[in-house]
C-alpha cells in the first residue's frame, strides 16, 4: 500500500506531517491490517482532504475500544468484512454516522486538526440513557469558626470586637466572652499590665493569642504572663517583633503551676517570641513550665531576670528550634542555668531538646537543679549546637535519684569549657555522633 496518495495538506498539532504519520502506521502490523480492511470504504473520505488515513483509522480503533466496554456485541464483528464492520459502527453510534460526522466537521475550516478529532469522538459517542438524578443529600452546616478579639493601645477600650473598640491593655481582656476556638489579636506598642489567661481551649479548638501579623512594628510586653489554662497557643509570629520582658521576682512567663493549685496548662504551645531578661540580682526565671505536654518552638531567650532562663518541672515537654544566649554567672548563690531540670512528682521528667542553639553564655546550658533526688525519665538531647559557652550538658549523678534513659546524639559544639559532665553512675546515658566544630556556626 502506497502512502503517497494519502499525503494531503493537513498537519498534526504537534507539527508532524501526514507522511510521517502514515509511515509510522505502516510499521504497526495491527494498524496496517486495520487500514487494509477499511481501504475501500474510506479511501474516498481520505481524498476529500477532511482527515488523514492513519489518523482516521486510529480514531476508529479507539472508538471501537471505548464502545466495546459499553456493549460486548462488538466482539462478534471481529470476523466480519469491512463493509459490515463500518455499517455496524454507524448503527452503534447512531443517530449520527461517522461519515456524516466527518463532513459536518469539515464545514468549519478554522478548526485545528486536533479539535476536529475531538469533535468526531464527541459526535460519535452514544447518548447514555437518561437516569433521574437522586435527590442531593444536604451537607451538614459547618460549625462556625471561632471569632477574633482585639487588644490595641490605640483603642477606646470597649468590647474588643474591632480595632476601634479593642481592649487597650492585657488586664482588660474580658475572658467571660472568650470561647474555645477564638483568637485574641494583639496590636503593636508597649503593654504594661499582666496577661493572665481566664479560660481553656480544647484539643480541637485551642484559644490562640497572637500578634497582628501584617504590621511591621514591634509588640512589647512588660507585665507577667501566666498561661494557667489548657490548650492555649501563644504565637508572636516573629521573635524579633514580639518581645516579653520578664521582670517578676519569681517568674516572668508561667506555663502552668504546681498541680495542686489547679493552674493546669496542659497542651500549651508557645512559639515565635523573645524573652529578654534585665539581668539584675532578682531571683527571677524567664520561663517556668509546670504542666505536661507543652511545646516551645522558635523562642529566643536573652539573659534572664536573675536565675535560669528556662525551668522545666514537667514531663513530656518539647523544646524545638529555640535560641538561648547572654546568660552569665552572677558569682553568687543564684542558680543560673540556661535550661534547668527540676524534680517532677511521681513519674520523673521526660523531655526532648532538639535543634536549639546555645551561645555566648558563661554558665551551664543544660543541667540538673543542684539538689539531690531529681528523677529523670527518657531524655533526648539531639541535633543542637553550642558555641562559646561554659558547660554544655551537666548530669551530675549526685543530684539524680534515678534516670530511665538519656540519648545525646547529633549535636555540635565549639569554644566550650566542657562538653558533657557525667559520673560513672550515669550508665543509661548514651552518646552518639556528637561533633566538635572549630568555626562559629551561621544559624
PDB file of N, CA and C in Angstrom, residues 337-387:
ATOM      1  N   UNK A 337      21.349  28.480  85.330  1.00  0.00           N
ATOM      2  CA  UNK A 337      21.500  27.640  84.153  1.00  0.00           C
ATOM      3  C   UNK A 337      20.704  28.241  83.000  1.00  0.00           C
ATOM      4  N   UNK A 338      20.990  27.741  81.809  1.00  0.00           N
ATOM      5  CA  UNK A 338      20.144  28.104  80.675  1.00  0.00           C
ATOM      6  C   UNK A 338      18.854  27.300  80.735  1.00  0.00           C
ATOM      7  N   UNK A 339      18.969  25.960  80.743  1.00  0.00           N
ATOM      8  CA  UNK A 339      17.812  25.080  80.952  1.00  0.00           C
ATOM      9  C   UNK A 339      18.104  24.255  82.193  1.00  0.00           C
ATOM     10  N   UNK A 340      17.242  24.355  83.189  1.00  0.00           N
ATOM     11  CA  UNK A 340      17.420  23.628  84.437  1.00  0.00           C
ATOM     12  C   UNK A 340      16.324  22.576  84.570  1.00  0.00           C
ATOM     13  N   UNK A 341      16.742  21.337  84.844  1.00  0.00           N
ATOM     14  CA  UNK A 341      15.805  20.233  85.026  1.00  0.00           C
ATOM     15  C   UNK A 341      15.551  20.057  86.518  1.00  0.00           C
ATOM     16  N   UNK A 342      14.292  20.147  86.886  1.00  0.00           N
ATOM     17  CA  UNK A 342      13.905  20.038  88.292  1.00  0.00           C
ATOM     18  C   UNK A 342      13.181  18.720  88.533  1.00  0.00           C
ATOM     19  N   UNK A 343      12.965  18.433  89.790  1.00  0.00           N
ATOM     20  CA  UNK A 343      12.258  17.205  90.140  1.00  0.00           C
ATOM     21  C   UNK A 343      10.796  17.291  89.696  1.00  0.00           C
ATOM     22  N   UNK A 344      10.302  16.185  89.194  1.00  0.00           N
ATOM     23  CA  UNK A 344       8.915  16.095  88.749  1.00  0.00           C
ATOM     24  C   UNK A 344       8.214  15.052  89.606  1.00  0.00           C
ATOM     25  N   UNK A 345       7.040  15.370  90.147  1.00  0.00           N
ATOM     26  CA  UNK A 345       6.359  14.423  91.029  1.00  0.00           C
ATOM     27  C   UNK A 345       6.089  13.081  90.353  1.00  0.00           C
ATOM     28  N   UNK A 346       6.308  12.025  91.071  1.00  0.00           N
ATOM     29  CA  UNK A 346       5.919  10.646  90.750  1.00  0.00           C
ATOM     30  C   UNK A 346       6.639  10.087  89.525  1.00  0.00           C
ATOM     31  N   UNK A 347       6.285  10.563  88.319  1.00  0.00           N
ATOM     32  CA  UNK A 347       6.685   9.832  87.123  1.00  0.00           C
ATOM     33  C   UNK A 347       8.106  10.139  86.667  1.00  0.00           C
ATOM     34  N   UNK A 348       8.701  11.233  87.094  1.00  0.00           N
ATOM     35  CA  UNK A 348      10.007  11.594  86.566  1.00  0.00           C
ATOM     36  C   UNK A 348       9.869  12.376  85.268  1.00  0.00           C
ATOM     37  N   UNK A 349      10.913  13.114  84.952  1.00  0.00           N
ATOM     38  CA  UNK A 349      10.844  14.043  83.831  1.00  0.00           C
ATOM     39  C   UNK A 349      11.242  13.384  82.512  1.00  0.00           C
ATOM     40  N   UNK A 350      10.363  13.506  81.507  1.00  0.00           N
ATOM     41  CA  UNK A 350      10.627  13.039  80.152  1.00  0.00           C
ATOM     42  C   UNK A 350      10.547  14.242  79.228  1.00  0.00           C
ATOM     43  N   UNK A 351      11.593  14.456  78.439  1.00  0.00           N
ATOM     44  CA  UNK A 351      11.583  15.644  77.604  1.00  0.00           C
ATOM     45  C   UNK A 351      12.489  15.465  76.395  1.00  0.00           C
ATOM     46  N   UNK A 352      12.339  16.369  75.417  1.00  0.00           N
ATOM     47  CA  UNK A 352      13.173  16.398  74.224  1.00  0.00           C
ATOM     48  C   UNK A 352      13.636  17.829  73.998  1.00  0.00           C
ATOM     49  N   UNK A 353      14.949  17.991  73.793  1.00  0.00           N
ATOM     50  CA  UNK A 353      15.546  19.283  73.444  1.00  0.00           C
ATOM     51  C   UNK A 353      16.222  19.084  72.101  1.00  0.00           C
ATOM     52  N   UNK A 354      15.697  19.729  71.053  1.00  0.00           N
ATOM     53  CA  UNK A 354      16.128  19.423  69.698  1.00  0.00           C
ATOM     54  C   UNK A 354      16.354  20.697  68.896  1.00  0.00           C
ATOM     55  N   UNK A 355      17.398  20.684  68.083  1.00  0.00           N
ATOM     56  CA  UNK A 355      17.652  21.736  67.089  1.00  0.00           C
ATOM     57  C   UNK A 355      17.694  23.127  67.712  1.00  0.00           C
ATOM     58  N   UNK A 356      18.249  23.228  68.916  1.00  0.00           N
ATOM     59  CA  UNK A 356      18.377  24.530  69.578  1.00  0.00           C
ATOM     60  C   UNK A 356      19.805  25.054  69.431  1.00  0.00           C
ATOM     61  N   UNK A 357      19.972  26.356  69.647  1.00  0.00           N
ATOM     62  CA  UNK A 357      21.279  26.999  69.532  1.00  0.00           C
ATOM     63  C   UNK A 357      21.588  27.671  70.865  1.00  0.00           C
ATOM     64  N   UNK A 358      22.659  27.197  71.538  1.00  0.00           N
ATOM     65  CA  UNK A 358      23.107  27.756  72.805  1.00  0.00           C
ATOM     66  C   UNK A 358      24.419  28.488  72.548  1.00  0.00           C
ATOM     67  N   UNK A 359      24.466  29.785  72.868  1.00  0.00           N
ATOM     68  CA  UNK A 359      25.687  30.512  72.537  1.00  0.00           C
ATOM     69  C   UNK A 359      25.908  31.687  73.481  1.00  0.00           C
ATOM     70  N   UNK A 360      27.193  32.020  73.659  1.00  0.00           N
ATOM     71  CA  UNK A 360      27.615  33.216  74.381  1.00  0.00           C
ATOM     72  C   UNK A 360      27.001  33.282  75.776  1.00  0.00           C
ATOM     73  N   UNK A 361      27.174  32.197  76.524  1.00  0.00           N
ATOM     74  CA  UNK A 361      26.661  32.119  77.887  1.00  0.00           C
ATOM     75  C   UNK A 361      27.735  31.522  78.788  1.00  0.00           C
ATOM     76  N   UNK A 362      28.121  32.273  79.823  1.00  0.00           N
ATOM     77  CA  UNK A 362      29.163  31.802  80.734  1.00  0.00           C
ATOM     78  C   UNK A 362      28.488  31.072  81.895  1.00  0.00           C
ATOM     79  N   UNK A 363      27.943  29.914  81.612  1.00  0.00           N
ATOM     80  CA  UNK A 363      27.248  29.128  82.634  1.00  0.00           C
ATOM     81  C   UNK A 363      26.944  27.755  82.052  1.00  0.00           C
ATOM     82  N   UNK A 364      26.321  26.866  82.843  1.00  0.00           N
ATOM     83  CA  UNK A 364      25.855  25.580  82.324  1.00  0.00           C
ATOM     84  C   UNK A 364      24.646  25.838  81.430  1.00  0.00           C
ATOM     85  N   UNK A 365      24.558  25.099  80.346  1.00  0.00           N
ATOM     86  CA  UNK A 365      23.406  25.312  79.463  1.00  0.00           C
ATOM     87  C   UNK A 365      22.275  24.331  79.748  1.00  0.00           C
ATOM     88  N   UNK A 366      22.566  23.056  79.896  1.00  0.00           N
ATOM     89  CA  UNK A 366      21.535  22.090  80.290  1.00  0.00           C
ATOM     90  C   UNK A 366      22.051  21.374  81.530  1.00  0.00           C
ATOM     91  N   UNK A 367      21.344  21.548  82.631  1.00  0.00           N
ATOM     92  CA  UNK A 367      21.821  20.953  83.869  1.00  0.00           C
ATOM     93  C   UNK A 367      20.690  20.538  84.768  1.00  0.00           C
ATOM     94  N   UNK A 368      21.053  19.816  85.819  1.00  0.00           N
ATOM     95  CA  UNK A 368      20.092  19.356  86.816  1.00  0.00           C
ATOM     96  C   UNK A 368      20.176  20.287  88.018  1.00  0.00           C
ATOM     97  N   UNK A 369      19.009  20.668  88.510  1.00  0.00           N
ATOM     98  CA  UNK A 369      18.965  21.575  89.661  1.00  0.00           C
ATOM     99  C   UNK A 369      19.809  21.008  90.803  1.00  0.00           C
ATOM    100  N   UNK A 370      20.612  21.870  91.469  1.00  0.00           N
ATOM    101  CA  UNK A 370      21.594  21.367  92.449  1.00  0.00           C
ATOM    102  C   UNK A 370      21.020  20.944  93.789  1.00  0.00           C
ATOM    103  N   UNK A 371      20.036  20.061  93.755  1.00  0.00           N
ATOM    104  CA  UNK A 371      19.580  19.398  94.973  1.00  0.00           C
ATOM    105  C   UNK A 371      19.422  17.928  94.655  1.00  0.00           C
ATOM    106  N   UNK A 372      19.629  17.101  95.618  1.00  0.00           N
ATOM    107  CA  UNK A 372      19.555  15.662  95.393  1.00  0.00           C
ATOM    108  C   UNK A 372      18.112  15.221  95.188  1.00  0.00           C
ATOM    109  N   UNK A 373      17.949  14.083  94.490  1.00  0.00           N
ATOM    110  CA  UNK A 373      16.634  13.470  94.391  1.00  0.00           C
ATOM    111  C   UNK A 373      15.882  13.711  93.110  1.00  0.00           C
ATOM    112  N   UNK A 374      16.501  14.313  92.097  1.00  0.00           N
ATOM    113  CA  UNK A 374      15.798  14.563  90.839  1.00  0.00           C
ATOM    114  C   UNK A 374      15.624  13.250  90.084  1.00  0.00           C
ATOM    115  N   UNK A 375      14.394  12.989  89.654  1.00  0.00           N
ATOM    116  CA  UNK A 375      14.094  11.762  88.905  1.00  0.00           C
ATOM    117  C   UNK A 375      13.900  12.096  87.427  1.00  0.00           C
ATOM    118  N   UNK A 376      14.637  11.409  86.570  1.00  0.00           N
ATOM    119  CA  UNK A 376      14.565  11.651  85.139  1.00  0.00           C
ATOM    120  C   UNK A 376      13.995  10.427  84.431  1.00  0.00           C
ATOM    121  N   UNK A 377      13.151  10.690  83.440  1.00  0.00           N
ATOM    122  CA  UNK A 377      12.613   9.599  82.633  1.00  0.00           C
ATOM    123  C   UNK A 377      13.468   9.400  81.396  1.00  0.00           C
ATOM    124  N   UNK A 378      12.867   9.542  80.213  1.00  0.00           N
ATOM    125  CA  UNK A 378      13.605   9.422  78.955  1.00  0.00           C
ATOM    126  C   UNK A 378      13.940  10.825  78.467  1.00  0.00           C
ATOM    127  N   UNK A 379      15.219  11.112  78.328  1.00  0.00           N
ATOM    128  CA  UNK A 379      15.694  12.425  77.927  1.00  0.00           C
ATOM    129  C   UNK A 379      16.333  12.306  76.541  1.00  0.00           C
ATOM    130  N   UNK A 380      15.906  13.164  75.612  1.00  0.00           N
ATOM    131  CA  UNK A 380      16.526  13.211  74.285  1.00  0.00           C
ATOM    132  C   UNK A 380      17.092  14.612  74.056  1.00  0.00           C
ATOM    133  N   UNK A 381      18.421  14.677  73.828  1.00  0.00           N
ATOM    134  CA  UNK A 381      19.097  15.943  73.525  1.00  0.00           C
ATOM    135  C   UNK A 381      19.791  15.732  72.183  1.00  0.00           C
ATOM    136  N   UNK A 382      19.151  16.200  71.113  1.00  0.00           N
ATOM    137  CA  UNK A 382      19.590  15.819  69.768  1.00  0.00           C
ATOM    138  C   UNK A 382      19.635  17.026  68.827  1.00  0.00           C
ATOM    139  N   UNK A 383      20.647  17.031  67.958  1.00  0.00           N
ATOM    140  CA  UNK A 383      20.748  17.986  66.837  1.00  0.00           C
ATOM    141  C   UNK A 383      20.825  19.433  67.298  1.00  0.00           C
ATOM    142  N   UNK A 384      21.432  19.676  68.450  1.00  0.00           N
ATOM    143  CA  UNK A 384      21.608  21.031  68.950  1.00  0.00           C
ATOM    144  C   UNK A 384      23.012  21.541  68.625  1.00  0.00           C
ATOM    145  N   UNK A 385      23.225  22.845  68.806  1.00  0.00           N
ATOM    146  CA  UNK A 385      24.525  23.459  68.560  1.00  0.00           C
ATOM    147  C   UNK A 385      24.905  24.338  69.751  1.00  0.00           C
ATOM    148  N   UNK A 386      26.162  24.200  70.186  1.00  0.00           N
ATOM    149  CA  UNK A 386      26.711  25.046  71.260  1.00  0.00           C
ATOM    150  C   UNK A 386      27.913  25.814  70.722  1.00  0.00           C
ATOM    151  N   UNK A 387      28.005  27.081  71.111  1.00  0.00           N
ATOM    152  CA  UNK A 387      29.189  27.869  70.759  1.00  0.00           C
ATOM    153  C   UNK A 387      29.434  28.915  71.844  1.00  0.00           C
TER     154      UNK A 387
END
